[in-house]
mmCIF file of C-alpha atoms in Angstrom:
data_model
loop_
_atom_site.group_PDB
_atom_site.id
_atom_site.type_symbol
_atom_site.label_atom_id
_atom_site.label_comp_id
_atom_site.label_asym_id
_atom_site.label_seq_id
_atom_site.Cartn_x
_atom_site.Cartn_y
_atom_site.Cartn_z
ATOM 1 C CA MET A 1 0.000 0.000 0.000
ATOM 2 C CA THR A 2 2.796 2.469 0.772
ATOM 3 C CA VAL A 3 4.586 1.713 -2.511
ATOM 4 C CA VAL A 4 1.397 2.528 -4.435
ATOM 5 C CA ARG A 5 0.965 5.728 -2.463
ATOM 6 C CA LEU A 6 4.574 6.740 -3.118
ATOM 7 C CA LEU A 7 4.156 5.968 -6.820
ATOM 8 C CA VAL A 8 1.003 8.110 -6.998
ATOM 9 C CA ILE A 9 2.718 11.029 -5.249
ATOM 10 C CA VAL A 10 5.796 10.837 -7.476
ATOM 11 C CA SER A 11 3.690 10.632 -10.643
ATOM 12 C CA PHE A 12 1.596 13.592 -9.474
ATOM 13 C CA ILE A 13 4.742 15.690 -8.857
ATOM 14 C CA ILE A 14 6.145 14.722 -12.267
ATOM 15 C CA LEU A 15 2.840 15.703 -13.896
ATOM 16 C CA ILE A 16 2.833 19.113 -12.195
ATOM 17 C CA VAL A 17 6.456 19.826 -13.116
ATOM 18 C CA ALA A 18 5.924 18.647 -16.702
ATOM 19 C CA CYS A 19 3.058 21.070 -17.276
ATOM 20 C CA GLY A 20 5.255 24.025 -16.305
ATOM 21 C CA PHE A 21 3.679 24.813 -12.949
ATOM 22 C CA LYS A 22 5.756 26.886 -10.561
ATOM 23 C CA LEU A 23 4.928 28.739 -7.402
ATOM 24 C CA ARG A 24 3.846 32.329 -7.856
ATOM 25 C CA GLY A 25 6.398 33.714 -5.405
ATOM 26 C CA ASP A 26 9.309 32.546 -7.556
ATOM 27 C CA HIS A 27 10.315 35.768 -9.303
ATOM 28 C CA ARG A 28 13.647 35.618 -11.061
ATOM 29 C CA LEU A 29 14.979 37.219 -14.203
ATOM 30 C CA PRO A 30 15.015 35.055 -17.323
ATOM 31 C CA ALA A 31 18.147 32.958 -17.832
ATOM 32 C CA GLY A 32 21.093 34.858 -19.286
ATOM 33 C CA TYR A 33 20.092 38.248 -17.889
ATOM 34 C CA ASP A 34 21.808 39.708 -14.828
ATOM 35 C CA VAL A 35 20.289 43.114 -14.207
ATOM 36 C CA LEU A 36 17.158 45.109 -14.785
ATOM 37 C CA HIS A 37 16.672 48.789 -15.507
ATOM 38 C CA VAL A 38 13.363 50.634 -15.270
ATOM 39 C CA GLU A 39 12.656 53.912 -17.005
ATOM 40 C CA ALA A 40 9.512 55.946 -17.400
ATOM 41 C CA MET A 41 8.560 58.637 -19.881
ATOM 42 C CA GLN A 42 7.447 60.796 -16.952
ATOM 43 C CA ASN A 43 9.945 61.494 -14.177
ATOM 44 C CA HIS A 44 9.021 59.831 -10.867
ATOM 45 C CA ALA A 45 5.886 58.240 -12.267
ATOM 46 C CA PRO A 46 3.796 56.480 -9.590
ATOM 47 C CA LEU A 47 3.892 53.184 -11.495
ATOM 48 C CA GLN A 48 7.671 53.385 -11.780
ATOM 49 C CA ARG A 49 7.965 53.924 -8.009
ATOM 50 C CA ALA A 50 5.627 50.982 -7.360
ATOM 51 C CA LEU A 51 7.603 48.739 -9.731
ATOM 52 C CA VAL A 52 10.942 49.662 -8.129
ATOM 53 C CA GLN A 53 9.490 48.945 -4.671
ATOM 54 C CA ARG A 54 8.165 45.550 -5.768
ATOM 55 C CA LEU A 55 11.487 44.632 -7.418
ATOM 56 C CA ASP A 56 13.216 45.400 -4.131
ATOM 57 C CA ILE A 57 10.762 43.178 -2.249
ATOM 58 C CA TYR A 58 11.425 40.284 -4.673
ATOM 59 C CA ASN A 59 15.229 40.833 -4.426
ATOM 60 C CA ILE A 60 15.627 41.479 -8.139
ATOM 61 C CA LYS A 61 18.807 43.414 -8.885
ATOM 62 C CA LEU A 62 18.009 46.843 -10.264
ATOM 63 C CA VAL A 63 20.564 49.228 -11.779
ATOM 64 C CA GLU A 64 20.186 52.983 -11.940
ATOM 65 C CA ARG A 65 21.654 53.499 -15.397
ATOM 66 C CA ARG A 66 21.870 51.148 -18.306
ATOM 67 C CA ASP A 67 25.284 51.462 -19.926
ATOM 68 C CA ASN A 68 26.944 49.711 -22.846
ATOM 69 C CA ALA A 69 28.995 47.449 -20.536
ATOM 70 C CA ASN A 70 25.975 45.459 -19.368
ATOM 71 C CA LEU A 71 23.726 46.007 -22.386
ATOM 72 C CA ALA A 72 23.777 42.392 -23.579
ATOM 73 C CA SER A 73 22.890 40.873 -20.208
ATOM 74 C CA SER A 74 20.340 43.445 -19.040
ATOM 75 C CA ILE A 75 16.628 43.955 -19.384
ATOM 76 C CA LEU A 76 15.137 47.407 -19.882
ATOM 77 C CA ILE A 77 11.525 48.083 -18.937
ATOM 78 C CA SER A 78 10.197 51.321 -20.424
ATOM 79 C CA LEU A 79 6.933 52.451 -18.894
ATOM 80 C CA ALA A 80 4.657 54.602 -21.013
ATOM 81 C CA PRO A 81 2.267 56.951 -19.188
ATOM 82 C CA GLU A 82 -0.521 55.001 -17.531
ATOM 83 C CA LYS A 83 -4.089 55.631 -18.633
ATOM 84 C CA LEU A 84 -6.780 55.959 -15.974
ATOM 85 C CA GLU A 85 -10.395 55.767 -17.102
ATOM 86 C CA ARG A 86 -13.556 55.967 -15.040
ATOM 87 C CA ARG A 87 -16.635 54.251 -16.342
ATOM 88 C CA LEU A 88 -20.006 55.017 -14.800
ATOM 89 C CA LEU A 89 -21.674 52.004 -13.180
ATOM 90 C CA SER A 90 -24.592 53.458 -11.187
ATOM 91 C CA VAL A 91 -26.159 56.734 -10.027
ATOM 92 C CA PHE A 92 -28.145 57.857 -6.998
ATOM 93 C CA SER A 93 -31.788 58.884 -7.349
ATOM 94 C CA THR A 94 -30.560 62.505 -7.291
ATOM 95 C CA GLY A 95 -28.538 61.916 -10.442
ATOM 96 C CA GLN A 96 -25.137 61.976 -8.700
ATOM 97 C CA VAL A 97 -22.672 59.203 -9.489
ATOM 98 C CA ALA A 98 -22.777 56.365 -6.959
ATOM 99 C CA GLU A 99 -20.286 53.893 -8.417
ATOM 100 C CA TYR A 100 -17.419 53.949 -10.913
ATOM 101 C CA GLU A 101 -15.341 51.305 -12.558
ATOM 102 C CA LEU A 102 -11.698 52.407 -12.487
ATOM 103 C CA ILE A 103 -9.590 51.087 -15.360
ATOM 104 C CA LEU A 104 -5.821 51.530 -15.184
ATOM 105 C CA GLY A 105 -4.231 50.867 -18.579
ATOM 106 C CA VAL A 106 -0.557 49.935 -18.387
ATOM 107 C CA PRO A 107 1.432 50.138 -21.637
ATOM 108 C CA TYR A 108 5.109 49.238 -21.444
ATOM 109 C CA THR A 109 8.000 47.924 -23.493
ATOM 110 C CA VAL A 110 10.589 45.335 -22.510
ATOM 111 C CA ARG A 111 13.974 45.197 -24.228
ATOM 112 C CA PHE A 112 15.952 41.998 -23.706
ATOM 113 C CA GLY A 113 19.643 42.674 -24.230
ATOM 114 C CA ALA A 114 20.552 44.857 -27.158
ATOM 115 C CA ASN A 115 17.790 44.122 -29.617
ATOM 116 C CA ASP A 116 14.728 42.008 -28.696
ATOM 117 C CA VAL A 117 11.890 44.463 -27.986
ATOM 118 C CA MET A 118 8.443 43.394 -26.837
ATOM 119 C CA ASP A 119 5.458 45.704 -26.418
ATOM 120 C CA ALA A 120 2.853 44.836 -23.814
ATOM 121 C CA TYR A 121 -0.386 46.264 -22.480
ATOM 122 C CA PHE A 122 -2.852 45.170 -19.813
ATOM 123 C CA GLU A 123 -5.559 46.695 -17.655
ATOM 124 C CA VAL A 124 -6.239 46.575 -13.926
ATOM 125 C CA VAL A 125 -9.929 47.081 -13.061
ATOM 126 C CA ARG A 126 -11.567 48.015 -9.745
ATOM 127 C CA ASP A 127 -15.024 49.140 -8.683
ATOM 128 C CA TYR A 128 -15.154 52.336 -6.644
ATOM 129 C CA GLN A 129 -18.196 53.579 -4.747
ATOM 130 C CA ASP A 130 -18.490 57.338 -4.460
ATOM 131 C CA ASP A 131 -20.276 59.241 -1.690
ATOM 132 C CA PRO A 132 -20.772 62.977 -2.267
ATOM 133 C CA ASP A 133 -21.369 63.509 1.479
ATOM 134 C CA GLN A 134 -17.869 62.273 2.400
ATOM 135 C CA VAL A 135 -15.662 63.912 -0.213
ATOM 136 C CA LEU A 136 -12.469 64.052 1.860
ATOM 137 C CA ALA A 137 -12.649 60.423 2.983
ATOM 138 C CA LYS A 138 -13.513 59.224 -0.509
ATOM 139 C CA SER A 139 -10.621 61.137 -2.093
ATOM 140 C CA LYS A 140 -8.217 59.418 0.334
ATOM 141 C CA GLU A 141 -9.860 56.067 -0.440
ATOM 142 C CA LEU A 142 -9.424 56.751 -4.168
ATOM 143 C CA GLU A 143 -5.690 57.372 -3.616
ATOM 144 C CA LEU A 144 -5.417 54.064 -1.751
ATOM 145 C CA VAL A 145 -7.292 52.184 -4.475
ATOM 146 C CA LEU A 146 -5.043 53.677 -7.180
ATOM 147 C CA SER A 147 -1.964 52.775 -5.154
ATOM 148 C CA GLU A 148 -3.221 49.194 -4.836
ATOM 149 C CA MET A 149 -3.904 49.057 -8.571
ATOM 150 C CA ARG A 150 -0.354 50.223 -9.328
ATOM 151 C CA ARG A 151 1.081 47.585 -6.971
ATOM 152 C CA GLU A 152 -0.954 44.926 -8.758
ATOM 153 C CA ALA A 153 0.264 46.247 -12.119
ATOM 154 C CA ALA A 154 3.876 46.126 -10.908
ATOM 155 C CA ASP A 155 3.402 42.547 -9.679
ATOM 156 C CA ARG A 156 1.886 41.569 -13.011
ATOM 157 C CA ILE A 157 4.852 43.058 -14.905
ATOM 158 C CA ILE A 158 7.269 41.155 -12.661
ATOM 159 C CA ARG A 159 5.339 37.890 -13.070
ATOM 160 C CA ARG A 160 5.320 38.261 -16.853
ATOM 161 C CA LEU A 161 9.036 39.012 -16.838
ATOM 162 C CA ALA A 162 9.835 36.106 -14.500
ATOM 163 C CA SER A 163 7.839 33.684 -16.631
ATOM 164 C CA GLN A 164 10.146 34.211 -19.575
ATOM 165 C CA SER A 165 12.807 31.554 -19.962
ATOM 166 C CA SER A 166 13.987 33.067 -23.222
ATOM 167 C CA ALA A 167 13.610 36.358 -25.032
ATOM 168 C CA VAL A 168 10.110 35.449 -26.190
ATOM 169 C CA TYR A 169 7.682 37.772 -24.439
#
């Protein structure tokens, strides 16, 4: 009975590994690349700050400037300006907006080494309930929601980057 159990466990592990499954917390740069550089079209963009913070949390080596010495073994992430849209979901009986759908569009480009460039775009979506009677509290809540959306966007960029075993993006 124990041999059968051991055989089932081993075959299950082999099946999981064969399908490419890996734990989500395993964030490493693709093979052959040592360092990462992040640049944004806008200086000190909130998404750039969030991405740099998340890279630090995942212990991914980040360099300030990308020079010709490490060009072949580095990855450059260029962040385009994020696009924030608000879509109306519901209104109060008075005609004031009650609920929005916030859509954060994240366009960026990844350059592997000296030549392989990949463009990418995704959206992070959240619902946001507005209350015209509590403007100050709701504006602070909106800042927190946007900050959370940027953190999720940064994590998604890192996961996409870590999932690359070659320069195919």
